[in-house]
Amino acid sequence: MAEISRVLVANRGEIALRIIRACHEERLEAVAVYSQADRLSPHVRAAELAVPIGPAPAVDSYLNMGRLIEAARSTGCQAIHPGYGFLSERAPFADAVARAGLVFIGPPAAAIVAMGDKTEARRRMQAAGVPIVPGTTQAVSDAKRARYEATRLGFPVLLKAVAGGGGKGMRLVHEPAELEAAFQAAQGEALRAFGAGDVYVEKYLQRPRHVEIQVLADTHGRVVALGERECSIQRRHQKLIEEAPSVALSPALRRRMSEAATAAAGSVGYVGAGTIEFLLGPGGEFHFLEMNTRLQVEHPVTELVYGVDIVREQLRIAAGKPMRVHAGTLNPRGHAIECRITSEDPFNDFLPATGVLRYLRVPSGPGVRWDGGVEQGNEVTLFYDPLIAKLIVWGDTREIAIQRMRRALRELVIVGLPTSQAFHLRVMEEPTFQRGELDITYLERVGPALLAPEPRAEVVRPLAVVAALLAEEQRAAAVPPPLSDRPTVRPSGWVDAAVREGLRE
Ligand code: MV4
């Protein structure tokens, strides 16, 4: 068993902080790393030690394998947690960490490789009895072969990059006449994005849900599924809202999808936390899409409904300990929703924004969890992804969770840069969302009406919030009047402004 007492957290922002907190609860010391742009970030101060690893661009810092391994070595770490993004799914990094005599807190490199090649993943899943989307399990050599396969499957089809994932190198083809051009385009895009142009063919599934199963596997041969997350609310392959459980799953379907997911993980010798993505049809038919061989952004919704700390389990598993989760005892309790609060302007096509976080009021109270990575005074740049924080709520029922999210979103105040806050509030109030009628086209269909430009709001919002802040400050500074003079009901500039902005009723 690897003796681990100190962990290098090879990431930044909210997930670095999340991992550092898990380390501390697991009685481990944490070592942070930071780029020049992140020297004032909260994750740096949360860790026992912090190592500068280079300039702001990720290629010079958070993607620099040598620097990270050297940072771990020089500070006496025994393990490296990669978080998500950056180096988390790079098999060469997992290998390099192991060669340096350190524990990679993630799956064996071989599992990353197997799942990274999308046709190999499909072959493995097929062999393990996991239903895959109809299509080829090998790359197709040319457009003529692709047309043959597409005709066999029936149009429309999707051309996908073998080295792909996350939507890059993907082309939808409606009819044979489009195939030649789409094939060239997919191949070219895949070559540029992944350095490998191989493409394969899948039947295109119309309007499925994106439902994924969380799995945990330890080195003692145990593999468990922690139910599903409903992730259909996404935009350009970026998830914006996730929830658990999915309204589309009966206990029987949950059991079947969980069995498929544990079979999938088991078949590649998986260890640690991983996620099996499925497309789920309206009749309950599900098909393997891909496996994410890392901790995911949306892991908290699973934690809240299963009562499991997934990051602490990752740390235990990496140390060779048995996981504290037992398959037979797992059922979701209540409902959890996560909204990704990003520095993007929903009223301007989600344009990423930069600026200084001038003021931040974080929601709290019953059933509210804030997994944040920046604090007041921090600057948000374009060097990294736009996630400021994840706002996660839990409630007994989905309705209660939605009400709680609305309340929490209204408590949240961010001044200094546009965020996705108002967008989330509008989704929470949207009838088809409230009925749980979701599929991967939800935002395409509902988004435009939800985000109809409101020039007044855009101009007034920052002014209103700043005015409210000044009013708050003045009130706080003022000497309170004698009791008898005090009005029983005090008009609140904040409330007026917030009502106008739709931040409260
Ligand atoms: C699909 C699909 C429909 N049919 N495959 C998108 C990214 C990559 N992970 C796979 N993706 C899809 N593959 C077949 N055969 C639809 C998508 C897809 C999608 C999947 C999950 C979540 C959001 C999505 C948005 C658009 C397309």
PDB file of N, CA, C and O in Angstrom, residues 96-154:
ATOM      1  N   ALA A  96       4.265   9.301 -16.755  1.00  0.00           N
ATOM      2  CA  ALA A  96       5.412  10.059 -16.255  1.00  0.00           C
ATOM      3  C   ALA A  96       5.367  10.181 -14.735  1.00  0.00           C
ATOM      4  O   ALA A  96       6.407  10.105 -14.059  1.00  0.00           O
ATOM      5  N   VAL A  97       4.159  10.366 -14.201  1.00  0.00           N
ATOM      6  CA  VAL A  97       3.993  10.465 -12.747  1.00  0.00           C
ATOM      7  C   VAL A  97       4.446   9.147 -12.098  1.00  0.00           C
ATOM      8  O   VAL A  97       5.212   9.137 -11.129  1.00  0.00           O
ATOM      9  N   ALA A  98       4.000   8.035 -12.678  1.00  0.00           N
ATOM     10  CA  ALA A  98       4.367   6.718 -12.132  1.00  0.00           C
ATOM     11  C   ALA A  98       5.879   6.490 -12.231  1.00  0.00           C
ATOM     12  O   ALA A  98       6.504   5.997 -11.288  1.00  0.00           O
ATOM     13  N   ARG A  99       6.450   6.875 -13.381  1.00  0.00           N
ATOM     14  CA  ARG A  99       7.901   6.692 -13.553  1.00  0.00           C
ATOM     15  C   ARG A  99       8.710   7.509 -12.558  1.00  0.00           C
ATOM     16  O   ARG A  99       9.824   7.147 -12.212  1.00  0.00           O
ATOM     17  N   ALA A 100       8.121   8.633 -12.104  1.00  0.00           N
ATOM     18  CA  ALA A 100       8.799   9.460 -11.103  1.00  0.00           C
ATOM     19  C   ALA A 100       8.611   8.901  -9.688  1.00  0.00           C
ATOM     20  O   ALA A 100       9.025   9.524  -8.710  1.00  0.00           O
ATOM     21  N   GLY A 101       7.966   7.740  -9.605  1.00  0.00           N
ATOM     22  CA  GLY A 101       7.771   7.108  -8.306  1.00  0.00           C
ATOM     23  C   GLY A 101       6.624   7.712  -7.516  1.00  0.00           C
ATOM     24  O   GLY A 101       6.550   7.569  -6.299  1.00  0.00           O
ATOM     25  N   LEU A 102       5.721   8.403  -8.218  1.00  0.00           N
ATOM     26  CA  LEU A 102       4.584   9.044  -7.558  1.00  0.00           C
ATOM     27  C   LEU A 102       3.294   8.325  -7.941  1.00  0.00           C
ATOM     28  O   LEU A 102       3.223   7.668  -8.979  1.00  0.00           O
ATOM     29  N   VAL A 103       2.264   8.498  -7.103  1.00  0.00           N
ATOM     30  CA  VAL A 103       0.956   7.898  -7.396  1.00  0.00           C
ATOM     31  C   VAL A 103       0.130   8.894  -8.208  1.00  0.00           C
ATOM     32  O   VAL A 103      -0.025  10.051  -7.810  1.00  0.00           O
ATOM     33  N   PHE A 104      -0.370   8.469  -9.351  1.00  0.00           N
ATOM     34  CA  PHE A 104      -1.300   9.275 -10.142  1.00  0.00           C
ATOM     35  C   PHE A 104      -2.703   9.025  -9.595  1.00  0.00           C
ATOM     36  O   PHE A 104      -3.164   7.878  -9.603  1.00  0.00           O
ATOM     37  N   ILE A 105      -3.374  10.059  -9.124  1.00  0.00           N
ATOM     38  CA  ILE A 105      -4.707   9.866  -8.536  1.00  0.00           C
ATOM     39  C   ILE A 105      -5.717   9.879  -9.679  1.00  0.00           C
ATOM     40  O   ILE A 105      -6.331  10.887 -10.001  1.00  0.00           O
ATOM     41  N   GLY A 106      -5.861   8.696 -10.253  1.00  0.00           N
ATOM     42  CA  GLY A 106      -6.688   8.502 -11.429  1.00  0.00           C
ATOM     43  C   GLY A 106      -6.485   7.079 -11.891  1.00  0.00           C
ATOM     44  O   GLY A 106      -5.827   6.285 -11.228  1.00  0.00           O
ATOM     45  N   PRO A 107      -7.056   6.747 -13.050  1.00  0.00           N
ATOM     46  CA  PRO A 107      -6.995   5.363 -13.519  1.00  0.00           C
ATOM     47  C   PRO A 107      -5.604   5.012 -14.064  1.00  0.00           C
ATOM     48  O   PRO A 107      -4.794   5.906 -14.322  1.00  0.00           O
ATOM     49  N   PRO A 108      -5.353   3.708 -14.290  1.00  0.00           N
ATOM     50  CA  PRO A 108      -4.121   3.302 -14.957  1.00  0.00           C
ATOM     51  C   PRO A 108      -4.060   3.935 -16.361  1.00  0.00           C
ATOM     52  O   PRO A 108      -5.098   4.107 -17.003  1.00  0.00           O
ATOM     53  N   ALA A 109      -2.844   4.269 -16.815  1.00  0.00           N
ATOM     54  CA  ALA A 109      -2.687   4.893 -18.130  1.00  0.00           C
ATOM     55  C   ALA A 109      -3.355   4.053 -19.221  1.00  0.00           C
ATOM     56  O   ALA A 109      -3.931   4.596 -20.177  1.00  0.00           O
ATOM     57  N   ALA A 110      -3.314   2.740 -19.074  1.00  0.00           N
ATOM     58  CA  ALA A 110      -3.902   1.852 -20.090  1.00  0.00           C
ATOM     59  C   ALA A 110      -5.403   2.078 -20.235  1.00  0.00           C
ATOM     60  O   ALA A 110      -5.951   1.978 -21.343  1.00  0.00           O
ATOM     61  N   ALA A 111      -6.083   2.395 -19.136  1.00  0.00           N
ATOM     62  CA  ALA A 111      -7.531   2.649 -19.203  1.00  0.00           C
ATOM     63  C   ALA A 111      -7.797   3.980 -19.908  1.00  0.00           C
ATOM     64  O   ALA A 111      -8.769   4.112 -20.663  1.00  0.00           O
ATOM     65  N   ILE A 112      -6.930   4.966 -19.683  1.00  0.00           N
ATOM     66  CA  ILE A 112      -7.070   6.260 -20.371  1.00  0.00           C
ATOM     67  C   ILE A 112      -6.888   6.054 -21.874  1.00  0.00           C
ATOM     68  O   ILE A 112      -7.663   6.582 -22.689  1.00  0.00           O
ATOM     69  N   VAL A 113      -5.885   5.273 -22.247  1.00  0.00           N
ATOM     70  CA  VAL A 113      -5.618   5.006 -23.664  1.00  0.00           C
ATOM     71  C   VAL A 113      -6.781   4.280 -24.314  1.00  0.00           C
ATOM     72  O   VAL A 113      -7.257   4.665 -25.391  1.00  0.00           O
ATOM     73  N   ALA A 114      -7.271   3.232 -23.636  1.00  0.00           N
ATOM     74  CA  ALA A 114      -8.366   2.415 -24.207  1.00  0.00           C
ATOM     75  C   ALA A 114      -9.604   3.264 -24.451  1.00  0.00           C
ATOM     76  O   ALA A 114     -10.256   3.148 -25.494  1.00  0.00           O
ATOM     77  N   MET A 115      -9.934   4.149 -23.508  1.00  0.00           N
ATOM     78  CA  MET A 115     -11.148   4.949 -23.642  1.00  0.00           C
ATOM     79  C   MET A 115     -10.923   6.186 -24.520  1.00  0.00           C
ATOM     80  O   MET A 115     -11.880   6.769 -25.030  1.00  0.00           O
ATOM     81  N   GLY A 116      -9.679   6.571 -24.699  1.00  0.00           N
ATOM     82  CA  GLY A 116      -9.363   7.735 -25.531  1.00  0.00           C
ATOM     83  C   GLY A 116      -9.521   7.442 -27.013  1.00  0.00           C
ATOM     84  O   GLY A 116      -9.827   8.335 -27.802  1.00  0.00           O
ATOM     85  N   ASP A 117      -9.308   6.189 -27.388  1.00  0.00           N
ATOM     86  CA  ASP A 117      -9.533   5.759 -28.774  1.00  0.00           C
ATOM     87  C   ASP A 117     -10.995   5.325 -28.859  1.00  0.00           C
ATOM     88  O   ASP A 117     -11.393   4.304 -28.301  1.00  0.00           O
ATOM     89  N   LYS A 118     -11.821   6.152 -29.538  1.00  0.00           N
ATOM     90  CA  LYS A 118     -13.272   5.949 -29.447  1.00  0.00           C
ATOM     91  C   LYS A 118     -13.731   4.653 -30.109  1.00  0.00           C
ATOM     92  O   LYS A 118     -14.743   4.075 -29.688  1.00  0.00           O
ATOM     93  N   THR A 119     -13.021   4.174 -31.135  1.00  0.00           N
ATOM     94  CA  THR A 119     -13.428   2.891 -31.721  1.00  0.00           C
ATOM     95  C   THR A 119     -12.972   1.725 -30.844  1.00  0.00           C
ATOM     96  O   THR A 119     -13.696   0.743 -30.698  1.00  0.00           O
ATOM     97  N   GLU A 120     -11.802   1.856 -30.237  1.00  0.00           N
ATOM     98  CA  GLU A 120     -11.387   0.795 -29.318  1.00  0.00           C
ATOM     99  C   GLU A 120     -12.349   0.726 -28.141  1.00  0.00           C
ATOM    100  O   GLU A 120     -12.742  -0.358 -27.696  1.00  0.00           O
ATOM    101  N   ALA A 121     -12.749   1.904 -27.642  1.00  0.00           N
ATOM    102  CA  ALA A 121     -13.722   1.940 -26.543  1.00  0.00           C
ATOM    103  C   ALA A 121     -15.004   1.225 -26.965  1.00  0.00           C
ATOM    104  O   ALA A 121     -15.556   0.428 -26.207  1.00  0.00           O
ATOM    105  N   ARG A 122     -15.464   1.489 -28.210  1.00  0.00           N
ATOM    106  CA  ARG A 122     -16.683   0.843 -28.694  1.00  0.00           C
ATOM    107  C   ARG A 122     -16.506  -0.678 -28.794  1.00  0.00           C
ATOM    108  O   ARG A 122     -17.401  -1.442 -28.413  1.00  0.00           O
ATOM    109  N   ARG A 123     -15.342  -1.129 -29.252  1.00  0.00           N
ATOM    110  CA  ARG A 123     -15.088  -2.576 -29.324  1.00  0.00           C
ATOM    111  C   ARG A 123     -15.090  -3.195 -27.931  1.00  0.00           C
ATOM    112  O   ARG A 123     -15.676  -4.256 -27.695  1.00  0.00           O
ATOM    113  N   ARG A 124     -14.433  -2.515 -26.998  1.00  0.00           N
ATOM    114  CA  ARG A 124     -14.384  -3.031 -25.625  1.00  0.00           C
ATOM    115  C   ARG A 124     -15.777  -3.099 -25.003  1.00  0.00           C
ATOM    116  O   ARG A 124     -16.104  -4.052 -24.294  1.00  0.00           O
ATOM    117  N   MET A 125     -16.568  -2.056 -25.250  1.00  0.00           N
ATOM    118  CA  MET A 125     -17.919  -2.030 -24.664  1.00  0.00           C
ATOM    119  C   MET A 125     -18.781  -3.136 -25.261  1.00  0.00           C
ATOM    120  O   MET A 125     -19.520  -3.821 -24.563  1.00  0.00           O
ATOM    121  N   GLN A 126     -18.667  -3.310 -26.572  1.00  0.00           N
ATOM    122  CA  GLN A 126     -19.410  -4.361 -27.252  1.00  0.00           C
ATOM    123  C   GLN A 126     -19.063  -5.725 -26.644  1.00  0.00           C
ATOM    124  O   GLN A 126     -19.946  -6.519 -26.321  1.00  0.00           O
ATOM    125  N   ALA A 127     -17.762  -5.951 -26.434  1.00  0.00           N
ATOM    126  CA  ALA A 127     -17.307  -7.221 -25.859  1.00  0.00           C
ATOM    127  C   ALA A 127     -17.824  -7.394 -24.435  1.00  0.00           C
ATOM    128  O   ALA A 127     -18.082  -8.515 -24.000  1.00  0.00           O
ATOM    129  N   ALA A 128     -17.986  -6.283 -23.723  1.00  0.00           N
ATOM    130  CA  ALA A 128     -18.438  -6.351 -22.328  1.00  0.00           C
ATOM    131  C   ALA A 128     -19.963  -6.398 -22.221  1.00  0.00           C
ATOM    132  O   ALA A 128     -20.510  -6.411 -21.117  1.00  0.00           O
ATOM    133  N   GLY A 129     -20.655  -6.379 -23.369  1.00  0.00           N
ATOM    134  CA  GLY A 129     -22.119  -6.454 -23.348  1.00  0.00           C
ATOM    135  C   GLY A 129     -22.800  -5.127 -23.060  1.00  0.00           C
ATOM    136  O   GLY A 129     -23.972  -5.082 -22.699  1.00  0.00           O
ATOM    137  N   VAL A 130     -22.054  -4.021 -23.224  1.00  0.00           N
ATOM    138  CA  VAL A 130     -22.632  -2.689 -23.014  1.00  0.00           C
ATOM    139  C   VAL A 130     -23.191  -2.202 -24.347  1.00  0.00           C
ATOM    140  O   VAL A 130     -22.474  -2.200 -25.348  1.00  0.00           O
ATOM    141  N   PRO A 131     -24.468  -1.788 -24.394  1.00  0.00           N
ATOM    142  CA  PRO A 131     -25.031  -1.345 -25.673  1.00  0.00           C
ATOM    143  C   PRO A 131     -24.327  -0.092 -26.202  1.00  0.00           C
ATOM    144  O   PRO A 131     -24.168   0.886 -25.467  1.00  0.00           O
ATOM    145  N   ILE A 132     -23.891  -0.147 -27.453  1.00  0.00           N
ATOM    146  CA  ILE A 132     -23.246   1.012 -28.085  1.00  0.00           C
ATOM    147  C   ILE A 132     -24.178   1.561 -29.169  1.00  0.00           C
ATOM    148  O   ILE A 132     -25.074   0.856 -29.638  1.00  0.00           O
ATOM    149  N   VAL A 133     -23.952   2.816 -29.567  1.00  0.00           N
ATOM    150  CA  VAL A 133     -24.733   3.397 -30.654  1.00  0.00           C
ATOM    151  C   VAL A 133     -24.416   2.597 -31.923  1.00  0.00           C
ATOM    152  O   VAL A 133     -23.242   2.301 -32.187  1.00  0.00           O
ATOM    153  N   PRO A 134     -25.430   2.209 -32.726  1.00  0.00           N
ATOM    154  CA  PRO A 134     -25.147   1.489 -33.965  1.00  0.00           C
ATOM    155  C   PRO A 134     -24.149   2.255 -34.826  1.00  0.00           C
ATOM    156  O   PRO A 134     -24.254   3.478 -34.960  1.00  0.00           O
ATOM    157  N   GLY A 135     -23.179   1.529 -35.395  1.00  0.00           N
ATOM    158  CA  GLY A 135     -22.153   2.177 -36.208  1.00  0.00           C
ATOM    159  C   GLY A 135     -20.935   1.301 -36.340  1.00  0.00           C
ATOM    160  O   GLY A 135     -20.979   0.132 -35.953  1.00  0.00           O
ATOM    161  N   THR A 136     -19.859   1.857 -36.871  1.00  0.00           N
ATOM    162  CA  THR A 136     -18.662   1.057 -37.089  1.00  0.00           C
ATOM    163  C   THR A 136     -17.830   0.994 -35.813  1.00  0.00           C
ATOM    164  O   THR A 136     -17.909   1.879 -34.958  1.00  0.00           O
ATOM    165  N   THR A 137     -17.042  -0.065 -35.689  1.00  0.00           N
ATOM    166  CA  THR A 137     -16.141  -0.175 -34.542  1.00  0.00           C
ATOM    167  C   THR A 137     -14.690  -0.086 -34.998  1.00  0.00           C
ATOM    168  O   THR A 137     -13.774  -0.386 -34.253  1.00  0.00           O
ATOM    169  N   GLN A 138     -14.526   0.311 -36.262  1.00  0.00           N
ATOM    170  CA  GLN A 138     -13.189   0.593 -36.799  1.00  0.00           C
ATOM    171  C   GLN A 138     -13.288   1.913 -37.555  1.00  0.00           C
ATOM    172  O   GLN A 138     -14.381   2.307 -37.975  1.00  0.00           O
ATOM    173  N   ALA A 139     -12.157   2.558 -37.740  1.00  0.00           N
ATOM    174  CA  ALA A 139     -12.130   3.759 -38.570  1.00  0.00           C
ATOM    175  C   ALA A 139     -12.517   3.364 -39.993  1.00  0.00           C
ATOM    176  O   ALA A 139     -12.284   2.237 -40.416  1.00  0.00           O
ATOM    177  N   VAL A 140     -13.152   4.290 -40.729  1.00  0.00           N
ATOM    178  CA  VAL A 140     -13.437   4.030 -42.149  1.00  0.00           C
ATOM    179  C   VAL A 140     -12.352   4.729 -42.972  1.00  0.00           C
ATOM    180  O   VAL A 140     -11.968   5.858 -42.694  1.00  0.00           O
ATOM    181  N   SER A 141     -11.877   4.010 -44.016  1.00  0.00           N
ATOM    182  CA  SER A 141     -10.671   4.466 -44.714  1.00  0.00           C
ATOM    183  C   SER A 141     -10.925   5.665 -45.627  1.00  0.00           C
ATOM    184  O   SER A 141     -10.067   6.508 -45.811  1.00  0.00           O
ATOM    185  N   ASP A 142     -12.127   5.736 -46.222  1.00  0.00           N
ATOM    186  CA  ASP A 142     -12.396   6.818 -47.167  1.00  0.00           C
ATOM    187  C   ASP A 142     -13.887   7.123 -47.230  1.00  0.00           C
ATOM    188  O   ASP A 142     -14.700   6.422 -46.635  1.00  0.00           O
ATOM    189  N   ALA A 143     -14.230   8.165 -47.988  1.00  0.00           N
ATOM    190  CA  ALA A 143     -15.619   8.633 -48.059  1.00  0.00           C
ATOM    191  C   ALA A 143     -16.531   7.570 -48.672  1.00  0.00           C
ATOM    192  O   ALA A 143     -17.697   7.440 -48.296  1.00  0.00           O
ATOM    193  N   LYS A 144     -15.975   6.786 -49.609  1.00  0.00           N
ATOM    194  CA  LYS A 144     -16.782   5.754 -50.273  1.00  0.00           C
ATOM    195  C   LYS A 144     -17.212   4.692 -49.265  1.00  0.00           C
ATOM    196  O   LYS A 144     -18.361   4.261 -49.231  1.00  0.00           O
ATOM    197  N   ARG A 145     -16.243   4.304 -48.422  1.00  0.00           N
ATOM    198  CA  ARG A 145     -16.543   3.323 -47.382  1.00  0.00           C
ATOM    199  C   ARG A 145     -17.530   3.899 -46.352  1.00  0.00           C
ATOM    200  O   ARG A 145     -18.438   3.207 -45.889  1.00  0.00           O
ATOM    201  N   ALA A 146     -17.340   5.172 -46.053  1.00  0.00           N
ATOM    202  CA  ALA A 146     -18.239   5.845 -45.109  1.00  0.00           C
ATOM    203  C   ALA A 146     -19.668   5.859 -45.660  1.00  0.00           C
ATOM    204  O   ALA A 146     -20.636   5.640 -44.934  1.00  0.00           O
ATOM    205  N   ARG A 147     -19.779   6.090 -46.976  1.00  0.00           N
ATOM    206  CA  ARG A 147     -21.095   6.122 -47.598  1.00  0.00           C
ATOM    207  C   ARG A 147     -21.762   4.738 -47.548  1.00  0.00           C
ATOM    208  O   ARG A 147     -22.953   4.611 -47.280  1.00  0.00           O
ATOM    209  N   TYR A 148     -20.952   3.703 -47.758  1.00  0.00           N
ATOM    210  CA  TYR A 148     -21.452   2.333 -47.679  1.00  0.00           C
ATOM    211  C   TYR A 148     -21.992   2.045 -46.275  1.00  0.00           C
ATOM    212  O   TYR A 148     -23.107   1.529 -46.106  1.00  0.00           O
ATOM    213  N   GLU A 149     -21.214   2.407 -45.270  1.00  0.00           N
ATOM    214  CA  GLU A 149     -21.626   2.152 -43.874  1.00  0.00           C
ATOM    215  C   GLU A 149     -22.866   2.968 -43.514  1.00  0.00           C
ATOM    216  O   GLU A 149     -23.761   2.481 -42.825  1.00  0.00           O
ATOM    217  N   ALA A 150     -22.890   4.227 -43.994  1.00  0.00           N
ATOM    218  CA  ALA A 150     -24.017   5.113 -43.688  1.00  0.00           C
ATOM    219  C   ALA A 150     -25.306   4.582 -44.299  1.00  0.00           C
ATOM    220  O   ALA A 150     -26.374   4.633 -43.681  1.00  0.00           O
ATOM    221  N   THR A 151     -25.184   4.060 -45.511  1.00  0.00           N
ATOM    222  CA  THR A 151     -26.358   3.505 -46.187  1.00  0.00           C
ATOM    223  C   THR A 151     -26.868   2.283 -45.426  1.00  0.00           C
ATOM    224  O   THR A 151     -28.073   2.094 -45.255  1.00  0.00           O
ATOM    225  N   ARG A 152     -25.929   1.476 -44.944  1.00  0.00           N
ATOM    226  CA  ARG A 152     -26.283   0.288 -44.156  1.00  0.00           C
ATOM    227  C   ARG A 152     -27.007   0.696 -42.862  1.00  0.00           C
ATOM    228  O   ARG A 152     -28.008   0.094 -42.476  1.00  0.00           O
ATOM    229  N   LEU A 153     -26.511   1.766 -42.219  1.00  0.00           N
ATOM    230  CA  LEU A 153     -27.095   2.219 -40.953  1.00  0.00           C
ATOM    231  C   LEU A 153     -28.387   2.982 -41.166  1.00  0.00           C
ATOM    232  O   LEU A 153     -29.273   2.977 -40.313  1.00  0.00           O
ATOM    233  N   GLY A 154     -28.468   3.683 -42.305  1.00  0.00           N
ATOM    234  CA  GLY A 154     -29.581   4.596 -42.552  1.00  0.00           C
ATOM    235  C   GLY A 154     -29.221   6.003 -42.119  1.00  0.00           C
ATOM    236  O   GLY A 154     -28.691   6.197 -41.033  1.00  0.00           O
TER     237      GLY A 154
END
